[in-house]
Amino acid sequence: MARLRALIADDEPLARARLVRLLGQFPDIEIVADCASGGEAITAMHAKHPDIAFLDIQMPDLDGFDVLGALPRGEQPKVVFVTAHSEHAVRAFQARALDYLLKPVSAERLREA
């Protein structure tokens, strides 16, 4: 079975490092990009073509929704939003998110996603 190619985008280094560590526990997931901004995420998505993206919603340059909006619908990966703010959940699911994780993300909740 092919491994899922994952991208992580979060402006908080500790949150990114936690996701990298937690996702590293899944042998069927390969992290192809670890981005500190929305702009980096868009560039990496064009270059790496991830299957799934773990996107923070609030980042200083572009938010997670802006990142998705910058890609044609056919080129968007599946998305799991990862944020400290619960108020964006409805919009996330309207954007066809697979899941919505609140920080700090637990290993169990990530496994469910």
PDB file of N, CA and C in Angstrom:
ATOM      1  N   MET A   1       0.846  -1.181   0.000  1.00  0.00           N
ATOM      2  CA  MET A   1       0.000   0.000   0.000  1.00  0.00           C
ATOM      3  C   MET A   1       0.891   1.245   0.000  1.00  0.00           C
ATOM      4  N   ALA A   2       0.544   2.229  -0.796  1.00  0.00           N
ATOM      5  CA  ALA A   2       1.312   3.471  -0.880  1.00  0.00           C
ATOM      6  C   ALA A   2       1.120   4.293   0.387  1.00  0.00           C
ATOM      7  N   ARG A   3       2.158   4.995   0.735  1.00  0.00           N
ATOM      8  CA  ARG A   3       2.101   5.868   1.904  1.00  0.00           C
ATOM      9  C   ARG A   3       1.403   7.177   1.545  1.00  0.00           C
ATOM     10  N   LEU A   4       0.660   7.722   2.506  1.00  0.00           N
ATOM     11  CA  LEU A   4       0.043   9.030   2.326  1.00  0.00           C
ATOM     12  C   LEU A   4       1.122  10.095   2.459  1.00  0.00           C
ATOM     13  N   ARG A   5       1.136  11.014   1.517  1.00  0.00           N
ATOM     14  CA  ARG A   5       2.102  12.111   1.544  1.00  0.00           C
ATOM     15  C   ARG A   5       1.448  13.288   2.270  1.00  0.00           C
ATOM     16  N   ALA A   6       2.041  13.701   3.387  1.00  0.00           N
ATOM     17  CA  ALA A   6       1.432  14.717   4.246  1.00  0.00           C
ATOM     18  C   ALA A   6       2.242  16.007   4.276  1.00  0.00           C
ATOM     19  N   LEU A   7       1.526  17.116   4.346  1.00  0.00           N
ATOM     20  CA  LEU A   7       2.105  18.434   4.530  1.00  0.00           C
ATOM     21  C   LEU A   7       1.584  18.987   5.847  1.00  0.00           C
ATOM     22  N   ILE A   8       2.459  19.652   6.590  1.00  0.00           N
ATOM     23  CA  ILE A   8       2.074  20.314   7.833  1.00  0.00           C
ATOM     24  C   ILE A   8       2.353  21.800   7.654  1.00  0.00           C
ATOM     25  N   ALA A   9       1.392  22.654   7.997  1.00  0.00           N
ATOM     26  CA  ALA A   9       1.594  24.097   7.945  1.00  0.00           C
ATOM     27  C   ALA A   9       1.076  24.719   9.242  1.00  0.00           C
ATOM     28  N   ASP A  10       1.997  25.297  10.004  1.00  0.00           N
ATOM     29  CA  ASP A  10       1.651  25.946  11.266  1.00  0.00           C
ATOM     30  C   ASP A  10       2.761  26.932  11.590  1.00  0.00           C
ATOM     31  N   ASP A  11       2.405  28.153  11.976  1.00  0.00           N
ATOM     32  CA  ASP A  11       3.417  29.154  12.280  1.00  0.00           C
ATOM     33  C   ASP A  11       4.052  28.948  13.659  1.00  0.00           C
ATOM     34  N   GLU A  12       3.502  28.059  14.465  1.00  0.00           N
ATOM     35  CA  GLU A  12       4.049  27.787  15.799  1.00  0.00           C
ATOM     36  C   GLU A  12       5.004  26.589  15.714  1.00  0.00           C
ATOM     37  N   PRO A  13       6.313  26.821  15.936  1.00  0.00           N
ATOM     38  CA  PRO A  13       7.292  25.731  15.823  1.00  0.00           C
ATOM     39  C   PRO A  13       6.988  24.532  16.726  1.00  0.00           C
ATOM     40  N   LEU A  14       6.531  24.777  17.942  1.00  0.00           N
ATOM     41  CA  LEU A  14       6.242  23.667  18.854  1.00  0.00           C
ATOM     42  C   LEU A  14       5.047  22.838  18.375  1.00  0.00           C
ATOM     43  N   ALA A  15       4.040  23.501  17.832  1.00  0.00           N
ATOM     44  CA  ALA A  15       2.864  22.786  17.321  1.00  0.00           C
ATOM     45  C   ALA A  15       3.260  21.942  16.103  1.00  0.00           C
ATOM     46  N   ARG A  16       4.101  22.514  15.219  1.00  0.00           N
ATOM     47  CA  ARG A  16       4.576  21.752  14.056  1.00  0.00           C
ATOM     48  C   ARG A  16       5.390  20.542  14.506  1.00  0.00           C
ATOM     49  N   ALA A  17       6.287  20.762  15.446  1.00  0.00           N
ATOM     50  CA  ALA A  17       7.137  19.667  15.926  1.00  0.00           C
ATOM     51  C   ALA A  17       6.297  18.562  16.548  1.00  0.00           C
ATOM     52  N   ARG A  18       5.250  18.934  17.266  1.00  0.00           N
ATOM     53  CA  ARG A  18       4.366  17.925  17.879  1.00  0.00           C
ATOM     54  C   ARG A  18       3.670  17.101  16.803  1.00  0.00           C
ATOM     55  N   LEU A  19       3.161  17.769  15.766  1.00  0.00           N
ATOM     56  CA  LEU A  19       2.497  17.040  14.682  1.00  0.00           C
ATOM     57  C   LEU A  19       3.474  16.126  13.948  1.00  0.00           C
ATOM     58  N   VAL A  20       4.678  16.612  13.707  1.00  0.00           N
ATOM     59  CA  VAL A  20       5.693  15.781  13.055  1.00  0.00           C
ATOM     60  C   VAL A  20       5.945  14.531  13.894  1.00  0.00           C
ATOM     61  N   ARG A  21       6.100  14.729  15.207  1.00  0.00           N
ATOM     62  CA  ARG A  21       6.358  13.586  16.100  1.00  0.00           C
ATOM     63  C   ARG A  21       5.169  12.616  16.121  1.00  0.00           C
ATOM     64  N   LEU A  22       3.965  13.146  16.251  1.00  0.00           N
ATOM     65  CA  LEU A  22       2.785  12.282  16.316  1.00  0.00           C
ATOM     66  C   LEU A  22       2.544  11.558  14.997  1.00  0.00           C
ATOM     67  N   LEU A  23       2.679  12.258  13.886  1.00  0.00           N
ATOM     68  CA  LEU A  23       2.472  11.615  12.581  1.00  0.00           C
ATOM     69  C   LEU A  23       3.564  10.603  12.277  1.00  0.00           C
ATOM     70  N   GLY A  24       4.733  10.791  12.867  1.00  0.00           N
ATOM     71  CA  GLY A  24       5.828   9.841  12.686  1.00  0.00           C
ATOM     72  C   GLY A  24       5.515   8.463  13.242  1.00  0.00           C
ATOM     73  N   GLN A  25       4.500   8.362  14.072  1.00  0.00           N
ATOM     74  CA  GLN A  25       4.088   7.079  14.641  1.00  0.00           C
ATOM     75  C   GLN A  25       3.275   6.239  13.663  1.00  0.00           C
ATOM     76  N   PHE A  26       2.898   6.841  12.547  1.00  0.00           N
ATOM     77  CA  PHE A  26       2.080   6.139  11.559  1.00  0.00           C
ATOM     78  C   PHE A  26       2.966   5.743  10.380  1.00  0.00           C
ATOM     79  N   PRO A  27       3.245   4.452  10.214  1.00  0.00           N
ATOM     80  CA  PRO A  27       4.141   4.033   9.129  1.00  0.00           C
ATOM     81  C   PRO A  27       3.580   4.285   7.733  1.00  0.00           C
ATOM     82  N   ASP A  28       2.272   4.518   7.626  1.00  0.00           N
ATOM     83  CA  ASP A  28       1.669   4.739   6.313  1.00  0.00           C
ATOM     84  C   ASP A  28       1.590   6.224   5.939  1.00  0.00           C
ATOM     85  N   ILE A  29       2.243   7.088   6.744  1.00  0.00           N
ATOM     86  CA  ILE A  29       2.260   8.520   6.456  1.00  0.00           C
ATOM     87  C   ILE A  29       3.703   8.989   6.295  1.00  0.00           C
ATOM     88  N   GLU A  30       3.957   9.698   5.203  1.00  0.00           N
ATOM     89  CA  GLU A  30       5.265  10.291   4.937  1.00  0.00           C
ATOM     90  C   GLU A  30       5.103  11.811   4.930  1.00  0.00           C
ATOM     91  N   ILE A  31       5.824  12.502   5.784  1.00  0.00           N
ATOM     92  CA  ILE A  31       5.756  13.963   5.820  1.00  0.00           C
ATOM     93  C   ILE A  31       6.673  14.498   4.722  1.00  0.00           C
ATOM     94  N   VAL A  32       6.062  15.157   3.746  1.00  0.00           N
ATOM     95  CA  VAL A  32       6.833  15.666   2.606  1.00  0.00           C
ATOM     96  C   VAL A  32       7.137  17.156   2.719  1.00  0.00           C
ATOM     97  N   ALA A  33       6.460  17.853   3.636  1.00  0.00           N
ATOM     98  CA  ALA A  33       6.717  19.284   3.833  1.00  0.00           C
ATOM     99  C   ALA A  33       6.281  19.694   5.233  1.00  0.00           C
ATOM    100  N   ASP A  34       7.099  20.566   5.830  1.00  0.00           N
ATOM    101  CA  ASP A  34       6.886  21.101   7.170  1.00  0.00           C
ATOM    102  C   ASP A  34       7.013  22.612   7.022  1.00  0.00           C
ATOM    103  N   CYS A  35       5.880  23.316   6.978  1.00  0.00           N
ATOM    104  CA  CYS A  35       5.865  24.728   6.589  1.00  0.00           C
ATOM    105  C   CYS A  35       5.502  25.639   7.760  1.00  0.00           C
ATOM    106  N   ALA A  36       6.161  26.807   7.802  1.00  0.00           N
ATOM    107  CA  ALA A  36       5.949  27.761   8.884  1.00  0.00           C
ATOM    108  C   ALA A  36       4.968  28.877   8.510  1.00  0.00           C
ATOM    109  N   SER A  37       4.454  28.846   7.285  1.00  0.00           N
ATOM    110  CA  SER A  37       3.521  29.902   6.860  1.00  0.00           C
ATOM    111  C   SER A  37       2.604  29.377   5.761  1.00  0.00           C
ATOM    112  N   GLY A  38       1.550  30.134   5.528  1.00  0.00           N
ATOM    113  CA  GLY A  38       0.647  29.781   4.442  1.00  0.00           C
ATOM    114  C   GLY A  38       1.313  29.873   3.084  1.00  0.00           C
ATOM    115  N   GLY A  39       2.148  30.892   2.898  1.00  0.00           N
ATOM    116  CA  GLY A  39       2.870  31.039   1.629  1.00  0.00           C
ATOM    117  C   GLY A  39       3.783  29.860   1.359  1.00  0.00           C
ATOM    118  N   GLU A  40       4.502  29.413   2.392  1.00  0.00           N
ATOM    119  CA  GLU A  40       5.357  28.229   2.245  1.00  0.00           C
ATOM    120  C   GLU A  40       4.519  27.008   1.900  1.00  0.00           C
ATOM    121  N   ALA A  41       3.341  26.908   2.517  1.00  0.00           N
ATOM    122  CA  ALA A  41       2.473  25.752   2.273  1.00  0.00           C
ATOM    123  C   ALA A  41       2.025  25.699   0.817  1.00  0.00           C
ATOM    124  N   ILE A  42       1.656  26.848   0.253  1.00  0.00           N
ATOM    125  CA  ILE A  42       1.218  26.878  -1.145  1.00  0.00           C
ATOM    126  C   ILE A  42       2.361  26.455  -2.063  1.00  0.00           C
ATOM    127  N   THR A  43       3.544  27.001  -1.826  1.00  0.00           N
ATOM    128  CA  THR A  43       4.712  26.640  -2.629  1.00  0.00           C
ATOM    129  C   THR A  43       4.991  25.149  -2.531  1.00  0.00           C
ATOM    130  N   ALA A  44       4.953  24.616  -1.309  1.00  0.00           N
ATOM    131  CA  ALA A  44       5.221  23.190  -1.096  1.00  0.00           C
ATOM    132  C   ALA A  44       4.144  22.317  -1.728  1.00  0.00           C
ATOM    133  N   MET A  45       2.901  22.758  -1.701  1.00  0.00           N
ATOM    134  CA  MET A  45       1.826  21.965  -2.307  1.00  0.00           C
ATOM    135  C   MET A  45       2.023  21.852  -3.812  1.00  0.00           C
ATOM    136  N   HIS A  46       2.435  22.950  -4.436  1.00  0.00           N
ATOM    137  CA  HIS A  46       2.699  22.910  -5.881  1.00  0.00           C
ATOM    138  C   HIS A  46       3.869  21.985  -6.208  1.00  0.00           C
ATOM    139  N   ALA A  47       4.872  21.969  -5.349  1.00  0.00           N
ATOM    140  CA  ALA A  47       6.086  21.180  -5.613  1.00  0.00           C
ATOM    141  C   ALA A  47       5.966  19.723  -5.187  1.00  0.00           C
ATOM    142  N   LYS A  48       5.295  19.474  -4.072  1.00  0.00           N
ATOM    143  CA  LYS A  48       5.286  18.132  -3.462  1.00  0.00           C
ATOM    144  C   LYS A  48       4.001  17.341  -3.696  1.00  0.00           C
ATOM    145  N   HIS A  49       2.920  18.009  -4.026  1.00  0.00           N
ATOM    146  CA  HIS A  49       1.626  17.352  -4.283  1.00  0.00           C
ATOM    147  C   HIS A  49       1.226  16.390  -3.161  1.00  0.00           C
ATOM    148  N   PRO A  50       1.046  16.904  -1.932  1.00  0.00           N
ATOM    149  CA  PRO A  50       0.665  16.016  -0.828  1.00  0.00           C
ATOM    150  C   PRO A  50      -0.751  15.464  -1.012  1.00  0.00           C
ATOM    151  N   ASP A  51      -0.979  14.316  -0.404  1.00  0.00           N
ATOM    152  CA  ASP A  51      -2.319  13.725  -0.406  1.00  0.00           C
ATOM    153  C   ASP A  51      -3.198  14.367   0.661  1.00  0.00           C
ATOM    154  N   ILE A  52      -2.555  14.783   1.754  1.00  0.00           N
ATOM    155  CA  ILE A  52      -3.264  15.349   2.889  1.00  0.00           C
ATOM    156  C   ILE A  52      -2.447  16.496   3.472  1.00  0.00           C
ATOM    157  N   ALA A  53      -3.163  17.529   3.935  1.00  0.00           N
ATOM    158  CA  ALA A  53      -2.500  18.680   4.553  1.00  0.00           C
ATOM    159  C   ALA A  53      -3.100  18.903   5.935  1.00  0.00           C
ATOM    160  N   PHE A  54      -2.234  19.104   6.889  1.00  0.00           N
ATOM    161  CA  PHE A  54      -2.628  19.463   8.249  1.00  0.00           C
ATOM    162  C   PHE A  54      -2.357  20.960   8.372  1.00  0.00           C
ATOM    163  N   LEU A  55      -3.424  21.776   8.307  1.00  0.00           N
ATOM    164  CA  LEU A  55      -3.291  23.227   8.220  1.00  0.00           C
ATOM    165  C   LEU A  55      -3.776  23.922   9.480  1.00  0.00           C
ATOM    166  N   ASP A  56      -2.922  24.811   9.986  1.00  0.00           N
ATOM    167  CA  ASP A  56      -3.363  25.733  11.026  1.00  0.00           C
ATOM    168  C   ASP A  56      -4.308  26.717  10.350  1.00  0.00           C
ATOM    169  N   ILE A  57      -5.257  27.230  11.077  1.00  0.00           N
ATOM    170  CA  ILE A  57      -6.161  28.204  10.477  1.00  0.00           C
ATOM    171  C   ILE A  57      -5.566  29.598  10.557  1.00  0.00           C
ATOM    172  N   GLN A  58      -5.057  29.993  11.706  1.00  0.00           N
ATOM    173  CA  GLN A  58      -4.533  31.344  11.860  1.00  0.00           C
ATOM    174  C   GLN A  58      -3.011  31.352  11.761  1.00  0.00           C
ATOM    175  N   MET A  59      -2.534  31.903  10.650  1.00  0.00           N
ATOM    176  CA  MET A  59      -1.106  32.108  10.436  1.00  0.00           C
ATOM    177  C   MET A  59      -0.938  33.563  10.016  1.00  0.00           C
ATOM    178  N   PRO A  60       0.236  34.155  10.233  1.00  0.00           N
ATOM    179  CA  PRO A  60       0.396  35.588   9.990  1.00  0.00           C
ATOM    180  C   PRO A  60       0.208  36.039   8.541  1.00  0.00           C
ATOM    181  N   ASP A  61       0.637  35.274   7.574  1.00  0.00           N
ATOM    182  CA  ASP A  61       0.534  35.753   6.195  1.00  0.00           C
ATOM    183  C   ASP A  61      -0.780  35.347   5.534  1.00  0.00           C
ATOM    184  N   LEU A  62      -1.026  34.076   5.446  1.00  0.00           N
ATOM    185  CA  LEU A  62      -2.265  33.534   4.872  1.00  0.00           C
ATOM    186  C   LEU A  62      -2.837  32.531   5.853  1.00  0.00           C
ATOM    187  N   ASP A  63      -4.140  32.533   6.021  1.00  0.00           N
ATOM    188  CA  ASP A  63      -4.703  31.523   6.912  1.00  0.00           C
ATOM    189  C   ASP A  63      -4.941  30.222   6.135  1.00  0.00           C
ATOM    190  N   GLY A  64      -5.321  29.190   6.838  1.00  0.00           N
ATOM    191  CA  GLY A  64      -5.530  27.889   6.208  1.00  0.00           C
ATOM    192  C   GLY A  64      -6.553  27.923   5.090  1.00  0.00           C
ATOM    193  N   PHE A  65      -7.581  28.745   5.237  1.00  0.00           N
ATOM    194  CA  PHE A  65      -8.591  28.864   4.187  1.00  0.00           C
ATOM    195  C   PHE A  65      -8.010  29.547   2.950  1.00  0.00           C
ATOM    196  N   ASP A  66      -7.142  30.550   3.162  1.00  0.00           N
ATOM    197  CA  ASP A  66      -6.480  31.212   2.035  1.00  0.00           C
ATOM    198  C   ASP A  66      -5.602  30.224   1.270  1.00  0.00           C
ATOM    199  N   VAL A  67      -4.922  29.364   2.019  1.00  0.00           N
ATOM    200  CA  VAL A  67      -4.055  28.357   1.394  1.00  0.00           C
ATOM    201  C   VAL A  67      -4.887  27.479   0.465  1.00  0.00           C
ATOM    202  N   LEU A  68      -6.008  26.984   0.960  1.00  0.00           N
ATOM    203  CA  LEU A  68      -6.877  26.149   0.115  1.00  0.00           C
ATOM    204  C   LEU A  68      -7.400  26.930  -1.088  1.00  0.00           C
ATOM    205  N   GLY A  69      -7.794  28.167  -0.855  1.00  0.00           N
ATOM    206  CA  GLY A  69      -8.346  28.985  -1.922  1.00  0.00           C
ATOM    207  C   GLY A  69      -7.346  29.320  -3.015  1.00  0.00           C
ATOM    208  N   ALA A  70      -6.060  29.221  -2.713  1.00  0.00           N
ATOM    209  CA  ALA A  70      -5.018  29.521  -3.702  1.00  0.00           C
ATOM    210  C   ALA A  70      -4.777  28.371  -4.663  1.00  0.00           C
ATOM    211  N   LEU A  71      -5.387  27.231  -4.384  1.00  0.00           N
ATOM    212  CA  LEU A  71      -5.200  26.044  -5.224  1.00  0.00           C
ATOM    213  C   LEU A  71      -6.483  25.721  -5.983  1.00  0.00           C
ATOM    214  N   PRO A  72      -6.377  25.342  -7.248  1.00  0.00           N
ATOM    215  CA  PRO A  72      -7.580  24.899  -7.964  1.00  0.00           C
ATOM    216  C   PRO A  72      -8.196  23.690  -7.245  1.00  0.00           C
ATOM    217  N   ARG A  73      -9.489  23.594  -7.261  1.00  0.00           N
ATOM    218  CA  ARG A  73     -10.186  22.523  -6.526  1.00  0.00           C
ATOM    219  C   ARG A  73      -9.606  21.140  -6.838  1.00  0.00           C
ATOM    220  N   GLY A  74      -9.274  20.862  -8.060  1.00  0.00           N
ATOM    221  CA  GLY A  74      -8.731  19.554  -8.431  1.00  0.00           C
ATOM    222  C   GLY A  74      -7.332  19.293  -7.914  1.00  0.00           C
ATOM    223  N   GLU A  75      -6.647  20.324  -7.450  1.00  0.00           N
ATOM    224  CA  GLU A  75      -5.285  20.167  -6.951  1.00  0.00           C
ATOM    225  C   GLU A  75      -5.196  20.270  -5.427  1.00  0.00           C
ATOM    226  N   GLN A  76      -6.334  20.421  -4.773  1.00  0.00           N
ATOM    227  CA  GLN A  76      -6.331  20.533  -3.315  1.00  0.00           C
ATOM    228  C   GLN A  76      -6.190  19.156  -2.681  1.00  0.00           C
ATOM    229  N   PRO A  77      -5.290  19.042  -1.708  1.00  0.00           N
ATOM    230  CA  PRO A  77      -5.211  17.773  -0.980  1.00  0.00           C
ATOM    231  C   PRO A  77      -6.384  17.668  -0.006  1.00  0.00           C
ATOM    232  N   LYS A  78      -6.585  16.509   0.556  1.00  0.00           N
ATOM    233  CA  LYS A  78      -7.525  16.380   1.665  1.00  0.00           C
ATOM    234  C   LYS A  78      -6.958  17.231   2.796  1.00  0.00           C
ATOM    235  N   VAL A  79      -7.820  17.790   3.640  1.00  0.00           N
ATOM    236  CA  VAL A  79      -7.353  18.713   4.669  1.00  0.00           C
ATOM    237  C   VAL A  79      -7.893  18.344   6.038  1.00  0.00           C
ATOM    238  N   VAL A  80      -7.009  18.428   7.011  1.00  0.00           N
ATOM    239  CA  VAL A  80      -7.376  18.375   8.423  1.00  0.00           C
ATOM    240  C   VAL A  80      -6.921  19.703   9.002  1.00  0.00           C
ATOM    241  N   PHE A  81      -7.860  20.504   9.486  1.00  0.00           N
ATOM    242  CA  PHE A  81      -7.488  21.762  10.113  1.00  0.00           C
ATOM    243  C   PHE A  81      -7.062  21.486  11.551  1.00  0.00           C
ATOM    244  N   VAL A  82      -5.995  22.159  11.969  1.00  0.00           N
ATOM    245  CA  VAL A  82      -5.454  22.016  13.315  1.00  0.00           C
ATOM    246  C   VAL A  82      -5.341  23.422  13.882  1.00  0.00           C
ATOM    247  N   THR A  83      -6.106  23.719  14.917  1.00  0.00           N
ATOM    248  CA  THR A  83      -6.169  25.084  15.419  1.00  0.00           C
ATOM    249  C   THR A  83      -6.482  25.121  16.904  1.00  0.00           C
ATOM    250  N   ALA A  84      -6.240  26.264  17.499  1.00  0.00           N
ATOM    251  CA  ALA A  84      -6.580  26.468  18.908  1.00  0.00           C
ATOM    252  C   ALA A  84      -7.966  27.097  19.045  1.00  0.00           C
ATOM    253  N   HIS A  85      -8.629  27.347  17.935  1.00  0.00           N
ATOM    254  CA  HIS A  85      -9.885  28.097  17.934  1.00  0.00           C
ATOM    255  C   HIS A  85     -11.049  27.259  17.408  1.00  0.00           C
ATOM    256  N   SER A  86     -12.011  26.997  18.243  1.00  0.00           N
ATOM    257  CA  SER A  86     -13.139  26.154  17.849  1.00  0.00           C
ATOM    258  C   SER A  86     -14.141  26.870  16.951  1.00  0.00           C
ATOM    259  N   GLU A  87     -14.104  28.196  16.905  1.00  0.00           N
ATOM    260  CA  GLU A  87     -15.141  28.939  16.189  1.00  0.00           C
ATOM    261  C   GLU A  87     -15.084  28.819  14.668  1.00  0.00           C
ATOM    262  N   HIS A  88     -14.044  28.214  14.133  1.00  0.00           N
ATOM    263  CA  HIS A  88     -13.928  28.073  12.679  1.00  0.00           C
ATOM    264  C   HIS A  88     -14.400  26.704  12.165  1.00  0.00           C
ATOM    265  N   ALA A  89     -14.925  25.880  13.038  1.00  0.00           N
ATOM    266  CA  ALA A  89     -15.262  24.507  12.665  1.00  0.00           C
ATOM    267  C   ALA A  89     -16.286  24.428  11.534  1.00  0.00           C
ATOM    268  N   VAL A  90     -17.334  25.204  11.600  1.00  0.00           N
ATOM    269  CA  VAL A  90     -18.371  25.137  10.560  1.00  0.00           C
ATOM    270  C   VAL A  90     -17.772  25.509   9.204  1.00  0.00           C
ATOM    271  N   ARG A  91     -16.996  26.585   9.170  1.00  0.00           N
ATOM    272  CA  ARG A  91     -16.370  26.995   7.904  1.00  0.00           C
ATOM    273  C   ARG A  91     -15.409  25.924   7.397  1.00  0.00           C
ATOM    274  N   ALA A  92     -14.708  25.268   8.313  1.00  0.00           N
ATOM    275  CA  ALA A  92     -13.765  24.216   7.919  1.00  0.00           C
ATOM    276  C   ALA A  92     -14.504  23.067   7.228  1.00  0.00           C
ATOM    277  N   PHE A  93     -15.613  22.656   7.777  1.00  0.00           N
ATOM    278  CA  PHE A  93     -16.344  21.556   7.163  1.00  0.00           C
ATOM    279  C   PHE A  93     -17.045  21.993   5.873  1.00  0.00           C
ATOM    280  N   GLN A  94     -17.400  23.270   5.779  1.00  0.00           N
ATOM    281  CA  GLN A  94     -17.937  23.783   4.516  1.00  0.00           C
ATOM    282  C   GLN A  94     -16.861  23.751   3.432  1.00  0.00           C
ATOM    283  N   ALA A  95     -15.598  23.846   3.850  1.00  0.00           N
ATOM    284  CA  ALA A  95     -14.474  23.770   2.907  1.00  0.00           C
ATOM    285  C   ALA A  95     -14.065  22.321   2.640  1.00  0.00           C
ATOM    286  N   ARG A  96     -14.895  21.400   3.100  1.00  0.00           N
ATOM    287  CA  ARG A  96     -14.700  19.963   2.874  1.00  0.00           C
ATOM    288  C   ARG A  96     -13.518  19.367   3.633  1.00  0.00           C
ATOM    289  N   ALA A  97     -13.260  19.890   4.821  1.00  0.00           N
ATOM    290  CA  ALA A  97     -12.201  19.330   5.666  1.00  0.00           C
ATOM    291  C   ALA A  97     -12.573  17.919   6.098  1.00  0.00           C
ATOM    292  N   LEU A  98     -11.566  17.061   6.192  1.00  0.00           N
ATOM    293  CA  LEU A  98     -11.793  15.708   6.702  1.00  0.00           C
ATOM    294  C   LEU A  98     -12.059  15.732   8.190  1.00  0.00           C
ATOM    295  N   ASP A  99     -11.356  16.633   8.888  1.00  0.00           N
ATOM    296  CA  ASP A  99     -11.502  16.716  10.339  1.00  0.00           C
ATOM    297  C   ASP A  99     -11.027  18.077  10.815  1.00  0.00           C
ATOM    298  N   TYR A 100     -11.241  18.329  12.095  1.00  0.00           N
ATOM    299  CA  TYR A 100     -10.933  19.608  12.724  1.00  0.00           C
ATOM    300  C   TYR A 100     -10.376  19.281  14.097  1.00  0.00           C
ATOM    301  N   LEU A 101      -9.083  19.481  14.278  1.00  0.00           N
ATOM    302  CA  LEU A 101      -8.430  19.122  15.523  1.00  0.00           C
ATOM    303  C   LEU A 101      -8.092  20.368  16.318  1.00  0.00           C
ATOM    304  N   LEU A 102      -8.373  20.323  17.611  1.00  0.00           N
ATOM    305  CA  LEU A 102      -8.026  21.430  18.493  1.00  0.00           C
ATOM    306  C   LEU A 102      -6.688  21.167  19.157  1.00  0.00           C
ATOM    307  N   LYS A 103      -5.881  22.227  19.245  1.00  0.00           N
ATOM    308  CA  LYS A 103      -4.575  22.137  19.902  1.00  0.00           C
ATOM    309  C   LYS A 103      -4.765  22.175  21.413  1.00  0.00           C
ATOM    310  N   PRO A 104      -3.931  21.520  22.147  1.00  0.00           N
ATOM    311  CA  PRO A 104      -2.866  20.633  21.697  1.00  0.00           C
ATOM    312  C   PRO A 104      -3.452  19.300  21.223  1.00  0.00           C
ATOM    313  N   VAL A 105      -2.998  18.844  20.096  1.00  0.00           N
ATOM    314  CA  VAL A 105      -3.510  17.617  19.493  1.00  0.00           C
ATOM    315  C   VAL A 105      -2.999  16.413  20.274  1.00  0.00           C
ATOM    316  N   SER A 106      -3.909  15.524  20.612  1.00  0.00           N
ATOM    317  CA  SER A 106      -3.519  14.295  21.283  1.00  0.00           C
ATOM    318  C   SER A 106      -3.281  13.187  20.247  1.00  0.00           C
ATOM    319  N   ALA A 107      -2.465  12.233  20.605  1.00  0.00           N
ATOM    320  CA  ALA A 107      -2.185  11.106  19.714  1.00  0.00           C
ATOM    321  C   ALA A 107      -3.480  10.359  19.396  1.00  0.00           C
ATOM    322  N   GLU A 108      -4.327  10.189  20.390  1.00  0.00           N
ATOM    323  CA  GLU A 108      -5.583   9.447  20.180  1.00  0.00           C
ATOM    324  C   GLU A 108      -6.497  10.191  19.197  1.00  0.00           C
ATOM    325  N   ARG A 109      -6.626  11.499  19.366  1.00  0.00           N
ATOM    326  CA  ARG A 109      -7.496  12.264  18.480  1.00  0.00           C
ATOM    327  C   ARG A 109      -6.938  12.301  17.049  1.00  0.00           C
ATOM    328  N   LEU A 110      -5.630  12.393  16.935  1.00  0.00           N
ATOM    329  CA  LEU A 110      -5.004  12.362  15.606  1.00  0.00           C
ATOM    330  C   LEU A 110      -5.258  11.021  14.939  1.00  0.00           C
ATOM    331  N   ARG A 111      -5.166   9.946  15.685  1.00  0.00           N
ATOM    332  CA  ARG A 111      -5.411   8.603  15.150  1.00  0.00           C
ATOM    333  C   ARG A 111      -6.852   8.518  14.622  1.00  0.00           C
ATOM    334  N   GLU A 112      -7.807   9.103  15.344  1.00  0.00           N
ATOM    335  CA  GLU A 112      -9.200   9.105  14.901  1.00  0.00           C
ATOM    336  C   GLU A 112      -9.362   9.856  13.578  1.00  0.00           C
ATOM    337  N   ALA A 113      -8.639  10.955  13.471  1.00  0.00           N
ATOM    338  CA  ALA A 113      -8.736  11.777  12.250  1.00  0.00           C
ATOM    339  C   ALA A 113      -8.220  10.985  11.061  1.00  0.00           C
TER     340      ALA A 113
END
